[in-house]
Amino acid sequence: MRDKADFIAYVEARSPRLLRTAYLLCRDWAQAEDLVQTALVRAWRAWGRVGEHPDAYVSRILVNTHLSWRSRLWWRELPTDEPPEKASPGDEIGLSDERAVLWAALGRLPPRQRAVLVLRFFEDLPESAVAQILNCSIGTVKSQTSKALAKLRIDPDLLPPAATSPVRREL
Amino acid sequence: MTPTIRNLRDLLDDMSADAPHEHRRVAQIERRIRRDARRRRTVPTILAGAVALTAISVLIPALLTPASPGKPRQTTAAHQLTPELPPHFTAKDGTPYRRLTTTTLTARSTGQKKTSVTIPVSGKPLDVAGLCDGAPGKTEAPQIIVNGALTSAQLGCTRGKDVVLAPLFLPKGATQVTVTFDSTPWECGRSKSRPCSGVKFLRPADWTLAVYEWTPPARPVEPEPIKALPRVRGGMRLIGEASGVWPKDSSFTMTITSPGGSIGFDYLCTGDLAARLHISYRTGKGDLFGGGTCRSRPEGLDPDMSPSELTEIRVPKGQKVTISGKASMRGEGRNRQVRYLIGVYGK
């Protein structure tokens, strides 16, 4: 059975990465810290039965806690319409601005779709693992990914002034 | 811009790269686990009575070790129904809130009617927040008592929806206050003719409560525009309107042509503190006065519904009437402006 020392070692090793994932979900460092701690406290309750690879279990708690907070508590969350970055000195072609626009567009996605993108493209999880975490089918993961990317593609702030760019179709 | 999957991966990686390092995370998690364990054993203790006394001696060591596979988890109603209020959050207008303290009031599950917390006062505005497991409109909400004095702050129960915030009114010069949340029914025991057992109460609920301190924005926050009032509402015509932004426009005046008889008022507001703005009005001679709390309705007003406040005007039809009024904030509102729009409807 996994014990407390094992749990603490897991927290120390994995919580920085979990914090990053949590931040990408909720977009606020203080909330992300709270989300990670809440998820780990919940994980501890079942630590004895999570098996040798607790990542999927903890990620599932993290994402589901985030989604439940979103629906229950977080109407006050500021999903960030504000560009979070200032242009860096070397940013002569406005790259930071473009990234800020994409970041803001990500913030406008529904939480579940954003979660799919974070799990797929930040955690680099396969669709089957994402489906397990979100408790849905692989087909749903595919469709949610596709819808999220489509929303980004047609986000007014990301649309170029002219017609659709061929490169855009990569997204 | 030409975003690609690679852009997206890079962005997610970069945006989360500056994670703050929390040295105390393990200690904080251990503390939360202990608190969680305490909460989770509360109700079984009460329900099981003497049997639980024996059970606790088994539970305490059990709570310090992970649950064994297949073992049913010990949960309590209080834990399930009173989720934690966040330690920090940011209001829509960008105002940061910091939780100073939190507590629970388990009026439904354990019969606890009162709980108190003592908090330091830094000079920043304070709000109380509550989450409950009762039904909206049918739940006994706790009264808020500061240093023994009942305040007019009110929490409402909106189960499964929003965290409700209310301003906390503080005595001047206080450096520390004791806030008591008391869900004893208001009428209970207040008169000999109405003993507690004879009073029909609203239903008790379990509450998660907290006191938050908020930092006023550095500059006044511009509230969103308000959707125009319908020209006709519930069969009544719009005959006058006034608008402004509190606190700059804390009073208003409008002149209408009296329709004689029925007259209706509606108020709409935007801004995070919209629900705390009180609108009061009166006619020049004072034959008509009233007021109410503003409300935020981004979708605007339903033209098929009657105005929310209906009254009678005694000024003869066709005469000019000046209506003046005030907009006042309940509690602090520094740099958190509220836009208001007041409509007067007549037949």
CSV table of C-alpha atoms in Angstrom, one decimal, chain B residues 42-345:
chain,number,residue,atom,x,y,z
B,42,THR,CA,-17.7,15.4,12.8
B,43,VAL,CA,-21.1,14.0,11.7
B,44,PRO,CA,-20.4,10.3,12.3
B,45,THR,CA,-19.4,11.3,15.8
B,46,ILE,CA,-22.7,13.0,16.4
B,47,LEU,CA,-24.9,10.5,14.7
B,48,ALA,CA,-23.4,7.4,16.2
B,49,GLY,CA,-23.3,8.8,19.7
B,50,ALA,CA,-21.7,6.5,22.2
B,51,VAL,CA,-20.8,4.0,19.5
B,52,ALA,CA,-18.9,6.7,17.7
B,53,LEU,CA,-16.7,7.2,20.8
B,54,THR,CA,-15.4,3.8,20.3
B,55,ALA,CA,-15.2,4.3,16.5
B,56,ILE,CA,-13.2,7.5,16.9
B,57,SER,CA,-10.4,5.8,18.6
B,58,VAL,CA,-10.2,3.7,15.5
B,59,LEU,CA,-10.8,6.5,13.1
B,60,ILE,CA,-8.1,8.8,14.3
B,61,PRO,CA,-5.2,6.6,13.4
B,62,ALA,CA,-7.1,5.5,10.3
B,63,LEU,CA,-7.3,9.1,9.1
B,64,LEU,CA,-3.5,9.5,9.4
B,65,THR,CA,-3.1,6.7,6.9
B,66,PRO,CA,-4.5,6.4,3.5
B,67,ALA,CA,-7.8,4.6,3.0
B,68,SER,CA,-7.3,1.0,2.3
B,69,PRO,CA,-8.5,-0.4,-1.1
B,70,GLY,CA,-12.2,-1.1,-1.1
B,71,LYS,CA,-12.9,0.5,2.2
B,72,PRO,CA,-15.9,2.8,2.1
B,73,ARG,CA,-14.8,6.4,2.6
B,74,GLN,CA,-16.0,8.2,5.8
B,75,THR,CA,-17.8,11.3,4.6
B,76,THR,CA,-19.9,13.8,6.4
B,77,ALA,CA,-22.9,15.8,5.2
B,78,ALA,CA,-21.2,18.9,6.3
B,79,HIS,CA,-18.2,18.2,4.2
B,80,GLN,CA,-20.1,17.3,1.1
B,81,LEU,CA,-22.4,20.3,1.3
B,82,THR,CA,-20.1,23.0,2.4
B,83,PRO,CA,-17.4,23.5,-0.2
B,84,GLU,CA,-14.6,25.7,0.7
B,85,LEU,CA,-14.6,29.4,-0.3
B,86,PRO,CA,-11.4,30.3,-2.2
B,87,PRO,CA,-8.5,32.0,-0.5
B,88,HIS,CA,-8.2,34.5,-3.3
B,89,PHE,CA,-10.2,35.5,-6.2
B,90,THR,CA,-10.5,38.4,-8.6
B,91,ALA,CA,-13.8,40.2,-9.2
B,92,LYS,CA,-14.9,40.9,-12.7
B,93,ASP,CA,-13.8,44.5,-12.4
B,94,GLY,CA,-10.3,43.3,-11.4
B,95,THR,CA,-10.6,43.9,-7.7
B,96,PRO,CA,-8.5,41.3,-5.8
B,97,TYR,CA,-10.2,39.7,-2.8
B,98,ARG,CA,-8.2,37.9,0.0
B,99,ARG,CA,-9.9,35.6,2.5
B,100,LEU,CA,-9.1,36.6,6.0
B,101,THR,CA,-10.9,33.7,7.7
B,102,THR,CA,-13.5,31.1,7.1
B,103,THR,CA,-15.9,29.2,9.1
B,104,THR,CA,-19.0,26.9,8.8
B,105,LEU,CA,-22.4,27.1,10.3
B,106,THR,CA,-24.1,23.7,10.3
B,107,ALA,CA,-27.6,24.7,11.2
B,108,ARG,CA,-29.2,21.9,9.2
B,109,SER,CA,-26.9,19.0,9.9
B,110,THR,CA,-26.0,19.6,13.5
B,111,GLY,CA,-28.3,22.3,14.7
B,112,GLN,CA,-25.5,24.8,15.2
B,113,LYS,CA,-27.0,28.3,15.0
B,114,LYS,CA,-24.1,30.6,15.7
B,115,THR,CA,-20.5,30.9,15.0
B,116,SER,CA,-18.0,33.7,15.5
B,117,VAL,CA,-14.7,34.7,14.1
B,118,THR,CA,-12.3,37.5,15.1
B,119,ILE,CA,-10.5,39.3,12.4
B,120,PRO,CA,-8.0,42.1,12.3
B,121,VAL,CA,-9.1,45.3,10.5
B,122,SER,CA,-6.5,46.9,8.2
B,123,GLY,CA,-8.6,49.7,6.9
B,124,LYS,CA,-9.3,47.9,3.6
B,125,PRO,CA,-13.0,47.2,2.9
B,126,LEU,CA,-14.3,43.9,4.1
B,127,ASP,CA,-17.0,41.6,2.7
B,128,VAL,CA,-18.6,38.5,4.0
B,129,ALA,CA,-19.3,35.6,1.7
B,130,GLY,CA,-21.6,32.7,2.0
B,131,LEU,CA,-22.4,29.4,0.3
B,132,CYS,CA,-25.3,27.4,1.4
B,133,ASP,CA,-27.0,24.0,0.7
B,134,GLY,CA,-30.6,25.3,1.1
B,135,ALA,CA,-33.2,26.4,-1.4
B,136,PRO,CA,-33.2,30.0,-2.6
B,137,GLY,CA,-35.9,32.0,-0.8
B,138,LYS,CA,-36.7,29.2,1.6
B,139,THR,CA,-33.6,29.2,3.7
B,140,GLU,CA,-32.8,30.9,7.0
B,141,ALA,CA,-29.8,33.1,6.3
B,142,PRO,CA,-27.5,34.1,9.1
B,143,GLN,CA,-27.7,37.6,10.4
B,144,ILE,CA,-24.3,39.3,10.7
B,145,ILE,CA,-23.4,40.7,14.0
B,146,VAL,CA,-20.3,42.8,14.5
B,147,ASN,CA,-19.0,43.2,18.0
B,148,GLY,CA,-22.4,42.3,19.3
B,149,ALA,CA,-24.3,44.8,17.2
B,150,LEU,CA,-26.6,43.6,14.5
B,151,THR,CA,-25.7,45.0,11.0
B,152,SER,CA,-27.9,45.4,8.0
B,153,ALA,CA,-25.7,43.2,5.8
B,154,GLN,CA,-27.5,40.2,4.4
B,155,LEU,CA,-26.5,37.0,2.8
B,156,GLY,CA,-28.9,35.2,0.5
B,157,CYS,CA,-28.9,31.5,-0.3
B,158,THR,CA,-28.3,30.7,-4.0
B,159,ARG,CA,-27.6,27.0,-3.9
B,160,GLY,CA,-25.2,25.7,-6.5
B,161,LYS,CA,-24.8,29.1,-8.1
B,162,ASP,CA,-22.9,32.1,-7.0
B,163,VAL,CA,-20.9,33.0,-4.0
B,164,VAL,CA,-22.9,35.7,-2.3
B,165,LEU,CA,-21.0,38.7,-1.0
B,166,ALA,CA,-22.3,41.3,1.3
B,167,PRO,CA,-20.5,44.4,2.7
B,168,LEU,CA,-19.3,44.1,6.3
B,169,PHE,CA,-20.1,47.3,8.3
B,170,LEU,CA,-17.4,48.1,10.8
B,171,PRO,CA,-17.3,50.3,13.8
B,172,LYS,CA,-15.1,53.4,13.3
B,173,GLY,CA,-11.6,53.0,14.6
B,174,ALA,CA,-11.8,49.3,15.2
B,175,THR,CA,-8.6,47.4,14.8
B,176,GLN,CA,-10.1,44.0,15.4
B,177,VAL,CA,-13.7,42.9,15.2
B,178,THR,CA,-15.7,39.8,16.1
B,179,VAL,CA,-18.2,38.8,13.5
B,180,THR,CA,-21.0,36.5,14.6
B,181,PHE,CA,-23.1,34.6,12.0
B,182,ASP,CA,-26.4,33.8,13.7
B,183,SER,CA,-29.0,31.9,11.9
B,184,THR,CA,-31.4,31.8,14.8
B,185,PRO,CA,-34.8,32.7,13.3
B,186,TRP,CA,-35.4,36.4,13.6
B,187,GLU,CA,-38.7,36.1,15.4
B,188,CYS,CA,-37.6,33.3,17.7
B,189,GLY,CA,-38.0,34.2,21.4
B,190,ARG,CA,-38.3,38.0,20.7
B,191,SER,CA,-41.7,38.1,22.3
B,192,LYS,CA,-43.5,36.0,24.9
B,193,SER,CA,-46.4,35.6,22.6
B,194,ARG,CA,-44.2,34.0,20.0
B,195,PRO,CA,-42.1,31.3,21.5
B,196,CYS,CA,-39.6,29.6,19.3
B,197,SER,CA,-41.7,26.5,19.0
B,198,GLY,CA,-44.7,28.5,17.7
B,199,VAL,CA,-42.8,30.3,15.0
B,200,LYS,CA,-42.7,28.9,11.5
B,201,PHE,CA,-39.2,29.3,10.3
B,202,LEU,CA,-37.5,29.3,7.0
B,203,ARG,CA,-35.6,26.1,6.7
B,204,PRO,CA,-32.1,25.9,8.3
B,205,ALA,CA,-29.2,25.2,6.0
B,206,ASP,CA,-25.5,24.4,6.3
B,207,TRP,CA,-23.3,27.4,5.4
B,208,THR,CA,-19.7,27.9,4.5
B,209,LEU,CA,-18.8,31.5,5.5
B,210,ALA,CA,-15.8,33.7,5.0
B,211,VAL,CA,-14.6,37.2,5.5
B,212,TYR,CA,-12.7,38.8,2.7
B,213,GLU,CA,-10.6,41.9,2.4
B,214,TRP,CA,-10.6,43.6,-0.9
B,215,THR,CA,-8.2,46.2,-2.3
B,216,PRO,CA,-9.9,49.0,-4.2
B,217,PRO,CA,-8.7,49.4,-7.8
B,218,ALA,CA,-6.0,52.0,-8.3
B,219,ARG,CA,-8.3,53.9,-10.8
B,220,PRO,CA,-12.0,54.1,-11.2
B,221,VAL,CA,-13.3,51.1,-13.1
B,222,GLU,CA,-15.6,52.1,-15.9
B,223,PRO,CA,-18.8,50.0,-15.7
B,224,GLU,CA,-20.3,48.5,-18.9
B,225,PRO,CA,-23.0,50.2,-20.8
B,226,ILE,CA,-26.6,49.4,-19.9
B,227,LYS,CA,-29.0,48.0,-22.5
B,228,ALA,CA,-31.7,50.5,-23.4
B,229,LEU,CA,-35.0,50.4,-21.6
B,230,PRO,CA,-37.9,49.1,-23.6
B,231,ARG,CA,-40.1,51.9,-24.9
B,232,VAL,CA,-43.2,50.0,-23.7
B,233,ARG,CA,-43.2,47.6,-20.7
B,234,GLY,CA,-46.2,45.7,-19.5
B,235,GLY,CA,-48.4,47.9,-21.6
B,236,MET,CA,-47.0,51.1,-20.0
B,237,ARG,CA,-45.0,53.7,-22.0
B,238,LEU,CA,-41.6,55.0,-21.1
B,239,ILE,CA,-42.2,58.6,-20.1
B,240,GLY,CA,-38.9,59.5,-18.5
B,241,GLU,CA,-35.5,58.2,-17.8
B,242,ALA,CA,-32.4,59.3,-15.9
B,243,SER,CA,-28.9,57.8,-15.9
B,244,GLY,CA,-25.5,58.4,-14.3
B,245,VAL,CA,-22.5,56.8,-12.9
B,246,TRP,CA,-22.1,56.5,-9.2
B,247,PRO,CA,-20.3,58.1,-7.3
B,248,LYS,CA,-19.8,60.9,-9.8
B,249,ASP,CA,-23.6,61.2,-10.3
B,250,SER,CA,-25.0,60.5,-6.9
B,251,SER,CA,-28.2,62.4,-7.6
B,252,PHE,CA,-30.4,62.7,-10.6
B,253,THR,CA,-33.4,64.8,-11.7
B,254,MET,CA,-35.9,64.2,-14.5
B,255,THR,CA,-39.0,65.9,-15.6
B,256,ILE,CA,-42.0,64.0,-16.8
B,257,THR,CA,-45.5,64.8,-17.9
B,258,SER,CA,-47.8,63.3,-15.3
B,259,PRO,CA,-49.8,60.4,-16.8
B,260,GLY,CA,-52.1,60.7,-13.7
B,261,GLY,CA,-52.8,57.5,-11.8
B,262,SER,CA,-50.4,54.6,-12.2
B,263,ILE,CA,-46.7,55.1,-12.6
B,264,GLY,CA,-44.0,52.5,-12.8
B,265,PHE,CA,-40.3,52.5,-11.9
B,266,ASP,CA,-37.4,50.3,-13.1
B,267,TYR,CA,-33.7,50.5,-12.3
B,268,LEU,CA,-30.9,48.8,-14.1
B,269,CYS,CA,-27.3,48.9,-13.1
B,270,THR,CA,-23.9,47.6,-14.3
B,271,GLY,CA,-20.7,47.3,-12.3
B,272,ASP,CA,-19.6,44.7,-9.8
B,273,LEU,CA,-21.3,46.4,-6.9
B,274,ALA,CA,-24.5,47.1,-8.8
B,275,ALA,CA,-26.6,45.1,-6.3
B,276,ARG,CA,-25.4,47.4,-3.5
B,277,LEU,CA,-26.5,50.6,-5.1
B,278,HIS,CA,-29.7,52.0,-3.5
B,279,ILE,CA,-31.8,54.3,-5.6
B,280,SER,CA,-34.3,56.6,-3.9
B,281,TYR,CA,-36.6,59.1,-5.5
B,282,ARG,CA,-39.3,61.7,-4.7
B,283,THR,CA,-41.3,64.2,-6.5
B,284,GLY,CA,-40.9,67.9,-5.9
B,285,LYS,CA,-43.7,68.2,-3.4
B,286,GLY,CA,-43.0,64.8,-1.9
B,287,ASP,CA,-46.3,63.3,-2.7
B,288,LEU,CA,-44.5,60.4,-4.3
B,289,PHE,CA,-41.4,58.7,-2.9
B,290,GLY,CA,-39.8,55.3,-2.9
B,291,GLY,CA,-36.7,53.5,-3.9
B,292,GLY,CA,-35.0,50.2,-4.0
B,293,THR,CA,-31.8,48.3,-4.7
B,294,CYS,CA,-30.5,48.3,-8.2
B,295,ARG,CA,-30.1,45.1,-10.2
B,296,SER,CA,-28.0,44.0,-13.0
B,297,ARG,CA,-29.6,42.5,-16.0
B,298,PRO,CA,-27.3,42.3,-19.0
B,299,GLU,CA,-30.1,41.1,-21.2
B,300,GLY,CA,-32.2,44.2,-20.4
B,301,LEU,CA,-35.8,44.3,-19.3
B,302,ASP,CA,-38.6,42.1,-20.6
B,303,PRO,CA,-41.1,44.4,-22.4
B,304,ASP,CA,-43.9,42.0,-21.6
B,305,MET,CA,-43.5,42.3,-17.8
B,306,SER,CA,-44.8,45.2,-15.8
B,307,PRO,CA,-42.4,47.6,-14.2
B,308,SER,CA,-40.9,46.2,-11.0
B,309,GLU,CA,-42.2,49.1,-8.9
B,310,LEU,CA,-45.8,50.3,-9.4
B,311,THR,CA,-47.2,53.3,-7.5
B,312,GLU,CA,-49.8,56.0,-7.9
B,313,ILE,CA,-49.1,59.6,-8.7
B,314,ARG,CA,-51.6,62.3,-7.5
B,315,VAL,CA,-50.4,65.0,-9.9
B,316,PRO,CA,-53.2,65.6,-12.4
B,317,LYS,CA,-52.6,64.2,-15.9
B,318,GLY,CA,-50.7,66.5,-18.2
B,319,GLN,CA,-48.9,68.5,-15.6
B,320,LYS,CA,-45.1,68.6,-15.5
B,321,VAL,CA,-43.6,66.8,-12.5
B,322,THR,CA,-39.9,66.9,-11.4
B,323,ILE,CA,-38.6,63.7,-9.9
B,324,SER,CA,-35.3,63.9,-8.1
B,325,GLY,CA,-33.4,61.1,-6.5
B,326,LYS,CA,-30.2,59.8,-5.0
B,327,ALA,CA,-27.9,56.9,-5.7
B,328,SER,CA,-26.1,55.7,-2.6
B,329,MET,CA,-23.8,52.7,-2.0
B,330,ARG,CA,-24.2,50.3,0.8
B,331,GLY,CA,-20.7,49.8,2.2
B,332,GLU,CA,-17.5,50.7,0.5
B,333,GLY,CA,-17.2,51.3,-3.2
B,334,ARG,CA,-13.9,53.1,-3.7
B,335,ASN,CA,-13.1,53.2,-7.5
B,336,ARG,CA,-15.8,50.6,-8.3
B,337,GLN,CA,-18.2,52.7,-10.2
B,338,VAL,CA,-21.8,51.7,-10.9
B,339,ARG,CA,-23.7,52.8,-13.9
B,340,TYR,CA,-27.4,53.2,-13.4
B,341,LEU,CA,-30.4,53.8,-15.6
B,342,ILE,CA,-33.8,54.6,-14.2
B,343,GLY,CA,-37.0,54.4,-16.2
B,344,VAL,CA,-40.4,55.8,-15.4
B,345,TYR,CA,-43.4,54.2,-17.1
